[in-house]
Tab-separated table of C-alpha atoms in Angstrom:
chain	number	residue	atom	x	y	z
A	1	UNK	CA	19.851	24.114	-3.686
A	2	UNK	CA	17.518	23.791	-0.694
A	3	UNK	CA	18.600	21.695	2.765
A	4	UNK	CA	16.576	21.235	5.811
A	5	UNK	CA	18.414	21.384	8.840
A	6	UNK	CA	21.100	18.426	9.399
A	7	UNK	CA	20.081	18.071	12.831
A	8	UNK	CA	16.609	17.417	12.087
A	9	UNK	CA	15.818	14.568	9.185
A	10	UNK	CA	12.693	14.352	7.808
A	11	UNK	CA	10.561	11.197	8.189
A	12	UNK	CA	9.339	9.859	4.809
A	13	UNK	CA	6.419	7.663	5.084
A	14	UNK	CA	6.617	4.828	2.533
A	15	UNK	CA	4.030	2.174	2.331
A	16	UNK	CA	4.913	-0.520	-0.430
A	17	UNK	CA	1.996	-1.714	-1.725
A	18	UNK	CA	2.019	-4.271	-4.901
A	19	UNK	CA	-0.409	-2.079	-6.387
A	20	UNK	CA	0.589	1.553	-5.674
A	21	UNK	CA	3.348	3.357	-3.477
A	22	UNK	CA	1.748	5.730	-0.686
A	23	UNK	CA	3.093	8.358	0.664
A	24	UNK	CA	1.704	10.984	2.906
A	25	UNK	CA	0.710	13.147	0.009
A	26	UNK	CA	1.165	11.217	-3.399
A	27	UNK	CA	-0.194	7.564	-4.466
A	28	UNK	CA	1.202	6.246	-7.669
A	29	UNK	CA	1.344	2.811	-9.652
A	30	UNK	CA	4.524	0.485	-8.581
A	31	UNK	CA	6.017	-0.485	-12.092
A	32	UNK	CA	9.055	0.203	-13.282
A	33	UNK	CA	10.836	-0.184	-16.341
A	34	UNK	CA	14.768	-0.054	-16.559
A	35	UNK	CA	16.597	1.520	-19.575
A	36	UNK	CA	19.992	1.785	-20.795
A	37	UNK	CA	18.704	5.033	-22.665
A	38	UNK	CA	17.014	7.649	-22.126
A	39	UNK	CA	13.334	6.902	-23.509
A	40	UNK	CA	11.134	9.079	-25.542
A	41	UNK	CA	8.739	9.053	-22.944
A	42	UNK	CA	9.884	10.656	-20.058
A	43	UNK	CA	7.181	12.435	-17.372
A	44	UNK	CA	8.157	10.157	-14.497
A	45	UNK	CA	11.698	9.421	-15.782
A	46	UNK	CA	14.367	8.521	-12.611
A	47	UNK	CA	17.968	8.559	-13.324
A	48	UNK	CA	20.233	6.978	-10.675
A	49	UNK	CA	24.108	5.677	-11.441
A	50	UNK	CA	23.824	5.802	-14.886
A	51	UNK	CA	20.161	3.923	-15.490
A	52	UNK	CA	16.788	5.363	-16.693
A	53	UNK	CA	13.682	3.981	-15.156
A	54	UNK	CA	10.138	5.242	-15.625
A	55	UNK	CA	8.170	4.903	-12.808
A	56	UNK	CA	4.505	4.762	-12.217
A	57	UNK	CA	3.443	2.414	-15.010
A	58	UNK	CA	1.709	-0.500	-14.449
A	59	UNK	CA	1.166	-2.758	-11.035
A	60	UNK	CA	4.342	-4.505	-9.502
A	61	UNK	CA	3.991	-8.308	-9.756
A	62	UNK	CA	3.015	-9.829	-6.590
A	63	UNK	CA	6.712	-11.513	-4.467
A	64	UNK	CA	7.015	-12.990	-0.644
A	65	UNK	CA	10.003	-10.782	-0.310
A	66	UNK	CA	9.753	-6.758	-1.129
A	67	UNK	CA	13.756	-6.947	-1.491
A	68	UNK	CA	14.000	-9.518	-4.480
A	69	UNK	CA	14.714	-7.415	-6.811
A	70	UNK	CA	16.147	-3.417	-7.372
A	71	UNK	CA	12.272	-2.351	-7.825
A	72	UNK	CA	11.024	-1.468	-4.546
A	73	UNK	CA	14.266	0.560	-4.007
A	74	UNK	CA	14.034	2.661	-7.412
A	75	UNK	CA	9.902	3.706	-6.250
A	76	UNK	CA	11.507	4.303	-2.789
A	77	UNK	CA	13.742	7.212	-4.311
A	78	UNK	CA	10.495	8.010	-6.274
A	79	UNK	CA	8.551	8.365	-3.430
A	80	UNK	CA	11.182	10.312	-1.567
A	81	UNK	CA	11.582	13.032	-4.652
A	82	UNK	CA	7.294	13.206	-3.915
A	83	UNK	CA	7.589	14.369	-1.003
A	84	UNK	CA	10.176	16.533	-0.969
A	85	UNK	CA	8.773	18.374	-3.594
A	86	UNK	CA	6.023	19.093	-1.667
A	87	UNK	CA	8.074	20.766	0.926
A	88	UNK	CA	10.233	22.618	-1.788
A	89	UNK	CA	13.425	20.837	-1.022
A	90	UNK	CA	16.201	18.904	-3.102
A	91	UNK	CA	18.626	18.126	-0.663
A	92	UNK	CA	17.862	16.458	2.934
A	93	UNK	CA	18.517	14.007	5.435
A	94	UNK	CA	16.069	11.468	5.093
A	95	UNK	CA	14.716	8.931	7.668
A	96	UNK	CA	12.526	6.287	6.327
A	97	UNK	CA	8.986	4.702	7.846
A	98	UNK	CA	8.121	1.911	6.176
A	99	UNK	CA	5.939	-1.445	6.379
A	100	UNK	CA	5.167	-4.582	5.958
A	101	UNK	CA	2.180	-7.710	6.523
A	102	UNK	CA	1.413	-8.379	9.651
A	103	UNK	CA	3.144	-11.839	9.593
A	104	UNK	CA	6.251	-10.796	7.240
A	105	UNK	CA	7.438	-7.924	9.571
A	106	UNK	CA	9.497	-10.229	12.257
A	107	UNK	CA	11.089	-12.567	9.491
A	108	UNK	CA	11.639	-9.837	7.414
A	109	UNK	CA	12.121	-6.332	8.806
A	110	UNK	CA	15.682	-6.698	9.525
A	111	UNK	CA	16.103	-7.430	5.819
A	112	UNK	CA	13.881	-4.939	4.637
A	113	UNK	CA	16.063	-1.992	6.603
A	114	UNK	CA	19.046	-3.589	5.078
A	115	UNK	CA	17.557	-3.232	1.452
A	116	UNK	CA	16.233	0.277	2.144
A	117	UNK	CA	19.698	1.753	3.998
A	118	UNK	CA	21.927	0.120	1.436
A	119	UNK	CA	23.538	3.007	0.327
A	120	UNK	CA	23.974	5.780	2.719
A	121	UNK	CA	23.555	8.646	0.305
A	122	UNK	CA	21.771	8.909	-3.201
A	123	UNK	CA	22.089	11.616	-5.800
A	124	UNK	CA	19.778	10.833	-8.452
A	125	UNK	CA	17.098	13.197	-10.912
A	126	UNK	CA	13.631	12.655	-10.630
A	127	UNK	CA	11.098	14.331	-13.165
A	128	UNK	CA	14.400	16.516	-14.680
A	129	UNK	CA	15.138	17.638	-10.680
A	130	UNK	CA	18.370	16.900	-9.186
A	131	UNK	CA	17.973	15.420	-5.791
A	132	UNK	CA	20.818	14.894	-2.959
A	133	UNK	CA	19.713	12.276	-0.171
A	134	UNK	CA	21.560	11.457	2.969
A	135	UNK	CA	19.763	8.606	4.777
A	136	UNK	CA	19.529	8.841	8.521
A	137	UNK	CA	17.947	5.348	9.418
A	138	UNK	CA	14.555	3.322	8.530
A	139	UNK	CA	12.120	1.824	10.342
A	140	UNK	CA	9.943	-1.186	9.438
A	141	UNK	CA	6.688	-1.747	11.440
A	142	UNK	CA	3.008	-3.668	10.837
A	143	UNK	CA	0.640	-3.021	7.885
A	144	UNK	CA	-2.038	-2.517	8.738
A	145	UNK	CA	-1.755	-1.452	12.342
A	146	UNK	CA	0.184	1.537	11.134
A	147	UNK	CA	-3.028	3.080	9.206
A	148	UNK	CA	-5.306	3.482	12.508
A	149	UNK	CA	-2.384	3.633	15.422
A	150	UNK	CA	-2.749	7.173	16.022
A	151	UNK	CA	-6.371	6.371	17.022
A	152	UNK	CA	-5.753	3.368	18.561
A	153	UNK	CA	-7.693	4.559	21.811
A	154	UNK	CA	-11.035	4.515	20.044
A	155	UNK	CA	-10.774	0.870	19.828
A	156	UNK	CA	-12.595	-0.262	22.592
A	157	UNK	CA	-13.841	-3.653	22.993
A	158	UNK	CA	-13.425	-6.377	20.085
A	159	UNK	CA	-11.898	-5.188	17.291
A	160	UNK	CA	-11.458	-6.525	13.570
A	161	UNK	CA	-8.225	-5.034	11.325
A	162	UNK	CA	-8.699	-5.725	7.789
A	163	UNK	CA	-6.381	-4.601	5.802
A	164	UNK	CA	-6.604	-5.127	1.914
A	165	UNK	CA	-4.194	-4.388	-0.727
A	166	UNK	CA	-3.557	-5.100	-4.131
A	167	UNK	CA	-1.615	-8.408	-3.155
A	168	UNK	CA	-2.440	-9.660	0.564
A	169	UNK	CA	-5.406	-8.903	3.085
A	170	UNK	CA	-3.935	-8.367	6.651
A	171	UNK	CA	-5.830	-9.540	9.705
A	172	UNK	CA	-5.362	-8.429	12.803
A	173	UNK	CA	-7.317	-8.414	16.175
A	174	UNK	CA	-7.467	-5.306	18.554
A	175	UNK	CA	-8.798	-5.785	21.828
A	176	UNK	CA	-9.749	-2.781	24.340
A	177	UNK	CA	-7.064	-0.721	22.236
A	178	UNK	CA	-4.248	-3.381	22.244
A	179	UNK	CA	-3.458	-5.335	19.367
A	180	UNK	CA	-3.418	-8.904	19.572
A	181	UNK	CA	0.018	-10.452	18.443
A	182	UNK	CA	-0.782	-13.578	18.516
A	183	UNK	CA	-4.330	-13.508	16.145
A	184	UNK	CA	-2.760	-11.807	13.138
A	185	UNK	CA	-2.733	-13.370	9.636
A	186	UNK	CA	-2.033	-12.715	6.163
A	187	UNK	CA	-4.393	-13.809	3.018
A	188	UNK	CA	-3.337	-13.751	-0.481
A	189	UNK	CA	-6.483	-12.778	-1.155
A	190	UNK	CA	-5.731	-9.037	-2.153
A	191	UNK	CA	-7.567	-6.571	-4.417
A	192	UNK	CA	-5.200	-7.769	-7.787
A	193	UNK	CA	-6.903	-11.755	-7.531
A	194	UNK	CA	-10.407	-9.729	-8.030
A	195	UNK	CA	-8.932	-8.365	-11.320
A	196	UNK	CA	-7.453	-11.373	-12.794
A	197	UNK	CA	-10.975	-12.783	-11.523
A	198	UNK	CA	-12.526	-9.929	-13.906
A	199	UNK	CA	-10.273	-10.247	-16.723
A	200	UNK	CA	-10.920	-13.899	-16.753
A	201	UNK	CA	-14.920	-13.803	-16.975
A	202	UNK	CA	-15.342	-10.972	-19.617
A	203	UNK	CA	-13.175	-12.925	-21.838
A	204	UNK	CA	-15.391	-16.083	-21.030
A	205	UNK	CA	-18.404	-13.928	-20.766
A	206	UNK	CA	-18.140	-11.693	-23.323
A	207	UNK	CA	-14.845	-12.545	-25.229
A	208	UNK	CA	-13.290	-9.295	-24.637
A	209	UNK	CA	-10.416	-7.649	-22.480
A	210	UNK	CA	-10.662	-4.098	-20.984
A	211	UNK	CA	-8.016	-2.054	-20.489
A	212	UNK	CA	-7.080	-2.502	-16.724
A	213	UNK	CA	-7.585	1.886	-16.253
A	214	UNK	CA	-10.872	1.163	-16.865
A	215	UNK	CA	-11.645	-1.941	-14.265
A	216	UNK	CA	-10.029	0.265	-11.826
A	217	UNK	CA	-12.438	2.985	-12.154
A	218	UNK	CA	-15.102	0.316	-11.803
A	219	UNK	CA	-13.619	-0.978	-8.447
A	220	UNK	CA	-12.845	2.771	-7.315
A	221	UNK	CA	-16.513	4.570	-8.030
A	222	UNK	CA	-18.604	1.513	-8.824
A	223	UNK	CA	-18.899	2.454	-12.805
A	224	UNK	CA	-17.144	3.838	-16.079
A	225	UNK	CA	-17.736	4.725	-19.579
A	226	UNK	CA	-17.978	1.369	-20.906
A	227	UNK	CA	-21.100	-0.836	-22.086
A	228	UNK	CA	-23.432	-2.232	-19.695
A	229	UNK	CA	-22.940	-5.430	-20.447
A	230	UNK	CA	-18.968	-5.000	-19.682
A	231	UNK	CA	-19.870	-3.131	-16.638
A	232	UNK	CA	-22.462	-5.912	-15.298
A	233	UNK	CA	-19.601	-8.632	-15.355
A	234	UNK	CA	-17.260	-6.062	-13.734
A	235	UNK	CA	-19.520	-5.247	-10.902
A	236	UNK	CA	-20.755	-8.850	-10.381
A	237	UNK	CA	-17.583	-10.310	-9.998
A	238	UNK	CA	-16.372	-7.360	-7.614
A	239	UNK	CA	-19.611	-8.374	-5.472
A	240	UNK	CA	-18.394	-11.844	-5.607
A	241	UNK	CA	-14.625	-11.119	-4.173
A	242	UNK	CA	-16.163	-8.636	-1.650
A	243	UNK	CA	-18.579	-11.692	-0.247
A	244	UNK	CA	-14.915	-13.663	-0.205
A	245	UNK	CA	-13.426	-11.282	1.564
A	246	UNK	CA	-16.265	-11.638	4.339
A	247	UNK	CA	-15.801	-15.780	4.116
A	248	UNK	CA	-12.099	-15.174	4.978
A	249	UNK	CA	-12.890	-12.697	7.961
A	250	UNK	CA	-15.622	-15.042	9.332
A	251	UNK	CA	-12.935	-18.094	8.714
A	252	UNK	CA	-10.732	-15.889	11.318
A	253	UNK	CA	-13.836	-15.912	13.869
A	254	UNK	CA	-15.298	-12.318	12.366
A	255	UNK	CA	-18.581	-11.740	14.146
A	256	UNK	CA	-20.247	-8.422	12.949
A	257	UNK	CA	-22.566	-8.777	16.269
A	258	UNK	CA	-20.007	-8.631	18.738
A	259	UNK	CA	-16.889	-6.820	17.319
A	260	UNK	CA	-16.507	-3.794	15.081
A	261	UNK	CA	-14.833	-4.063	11.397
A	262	UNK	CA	-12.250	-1.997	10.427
A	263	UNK	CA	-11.448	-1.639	6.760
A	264	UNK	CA	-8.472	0.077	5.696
A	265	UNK	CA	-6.048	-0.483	1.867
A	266	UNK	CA	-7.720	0.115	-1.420
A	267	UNK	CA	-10.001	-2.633	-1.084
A	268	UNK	CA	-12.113	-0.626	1.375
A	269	UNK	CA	-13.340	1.072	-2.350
A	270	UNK	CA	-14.764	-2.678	-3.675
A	271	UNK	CA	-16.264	-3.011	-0.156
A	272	UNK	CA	-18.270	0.346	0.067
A	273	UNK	CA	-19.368	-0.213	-3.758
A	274	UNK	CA	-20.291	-3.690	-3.690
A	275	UNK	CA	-20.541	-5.522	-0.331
A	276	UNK	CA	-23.547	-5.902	2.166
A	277	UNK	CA	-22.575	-5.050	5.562
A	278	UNK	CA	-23.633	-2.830	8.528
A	279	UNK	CA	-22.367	0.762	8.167
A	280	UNK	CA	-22.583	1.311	12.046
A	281	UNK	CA	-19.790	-1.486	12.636
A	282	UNK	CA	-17.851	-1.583	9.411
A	283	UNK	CA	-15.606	1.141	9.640
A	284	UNK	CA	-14.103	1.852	5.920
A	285	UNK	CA	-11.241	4.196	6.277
A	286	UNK	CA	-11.154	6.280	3.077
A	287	UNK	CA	-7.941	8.060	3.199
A	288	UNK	CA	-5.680	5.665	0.369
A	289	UNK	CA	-2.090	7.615	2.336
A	290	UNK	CA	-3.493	6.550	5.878
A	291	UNK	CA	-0.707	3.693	6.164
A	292	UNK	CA	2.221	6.032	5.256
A	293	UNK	CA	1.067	8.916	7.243
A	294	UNK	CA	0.498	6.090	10.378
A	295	UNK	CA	4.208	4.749	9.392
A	296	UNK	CA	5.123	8.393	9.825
A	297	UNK	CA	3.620	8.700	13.157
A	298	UNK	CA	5.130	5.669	14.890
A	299	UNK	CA	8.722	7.112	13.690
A	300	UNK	CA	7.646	10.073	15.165
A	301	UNK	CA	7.095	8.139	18.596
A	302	UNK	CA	9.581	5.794	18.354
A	303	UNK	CA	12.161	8.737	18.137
A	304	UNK	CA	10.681	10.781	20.952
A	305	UNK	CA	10.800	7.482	23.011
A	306	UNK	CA	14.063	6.606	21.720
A	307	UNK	CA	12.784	2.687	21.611
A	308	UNK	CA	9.597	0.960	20.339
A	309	UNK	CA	6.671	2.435	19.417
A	310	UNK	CA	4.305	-0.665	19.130
């Protein structure tokens, strides 16, 4: 069995999205299916105190509260195993960065630690690997924020934060590099209510449903293998959401000629393949693990601080 060094934990980046969990290296779909027995199919199988659960199927219904149910804790182990297979490791001392909305995090966080610290060890297999996890501690900090902090001095003058997910769109001002606590806000207007939007016209449109893999490839590259006629209901009523998205932002005072836009979740994808907007003040940040390597790098200053790192 492999062990880092007890001294030293390693911080684990989590970022819970509705749609997918992040980590710094892996992205993967949140649903997860609970079993008594072992299933036939088994390629992202979990077993933890006596349960099965496949993970990885499937989107995570939308909830106010990330600790409702036993869900988000299962994909937390998930994500764990992720990454320490990346590092070659079974064993280690774990210390958790995690997130959540802008507006959630100072109702919520508190909570949120609870749920992810409430065991202080867990021995579970993950993809037929045995994995040993001591948990040294969690953090909870801003979505959003977390994906561009470690650049946070580039943000000179006014400064837009969008960040869209599969459930919410976070807003959040930065002014001459400091964010603005008091103009932060939190949509349900994420990337999941342009699906059901999709779903719901080609069955008006064209009285069909398309497998959900496929509208995803639509929103990610801006086509697929299916007929045009499909695809020209797909891409119109991405073009739609994406000129929402820009009502909302201009609702929250957005003004493209005085302030720069960043973009940063998996809606950024809809946005580069279907919206209108100036690519010299839009900023769309590509990387789809930037919030859990950012939740990563605040734990990483908090701990050489030893206090806050925002």
């Amino acid at each position: 069995m492999n062990i880092t060094n007890t001294n030293a934990p390693i911080i684990v980046g989590v970022d819970h999205g509705f749609g997918n969990i992040k980590t710094a290296h892996v992205c993967f779909q949140t649903g997860v299916s609970s079993y008594d027995k072992e299933p036939t199919f088994k390629s992202n199988l979990l077993t933890y105190e006596g349960r099965y659960y496949v993970v990885g199927e499937e989107h995570k219904e939308f909830s106010s509260e990330k600790a409702s149910d036993n869900d988000n804790y299962i994909l937390t182990l998930a994500a764990i195993a992720r990454e320490l297979d990346v590092r070659g490791l079974t064993s280690a001392r774990v210390h958790i960065a995690a997130g959540l909305p802008l507006t959630w995090v100072t109702e919520q966080k508190d909570a949120f630690r609870e749920y992810l610290l409430q065991n202080p060890t867990a021995d579970f297999t993950f993809r037929g690997t045995a994995y040993h996890v001591e948990f040294a501690g969690a953090d909870v900090f801003p979505q959003g924020f977390a994906a561009v902090a470690e650049r946070l001095k580039d943000f000179n003058g006014i400064n837009l934060l969008a960040d869209i997910g599969n459930g919410t769109m976070n807003v959040l001002y930065v002014i001459d590099c400091r964010p603005q606590v008091r103009k932060c806000y939190t949509e349900k207007y994420g990337t999941n209510q342009c699906a059901l939007a999709v779903r719901e016209n080609l069955m008006r449109l064209c009285r069909a449903t398309v497998d959900e893999s496929a509208i995803e490839r639509v929103f990610r590259n801006g086509t697929a293998t299916i007929s045009e006629r499909y695809l020209n209901v797909i891409r119109d009523t991405a073009t739609e959401y994406v000129r929402g998205i820009f009502r909302k932002l201009r609702e929250r005072e957005y003004d493209p000629e005085s302030m720069r836009l960043y973009i940063v979740g998996g809606g950024g994808c809809l946005v580069k393949n279907f919206g209108e907007y100036d690519k010299e003040r839009v900023i769309i940040v590509d990387d789809i693990c930037a919030m859990a390597k950012g939740y990563e790098y605040l734990a990483g200053v908090k701990m050489r601080r030893g206090g806050s790192a925002v």
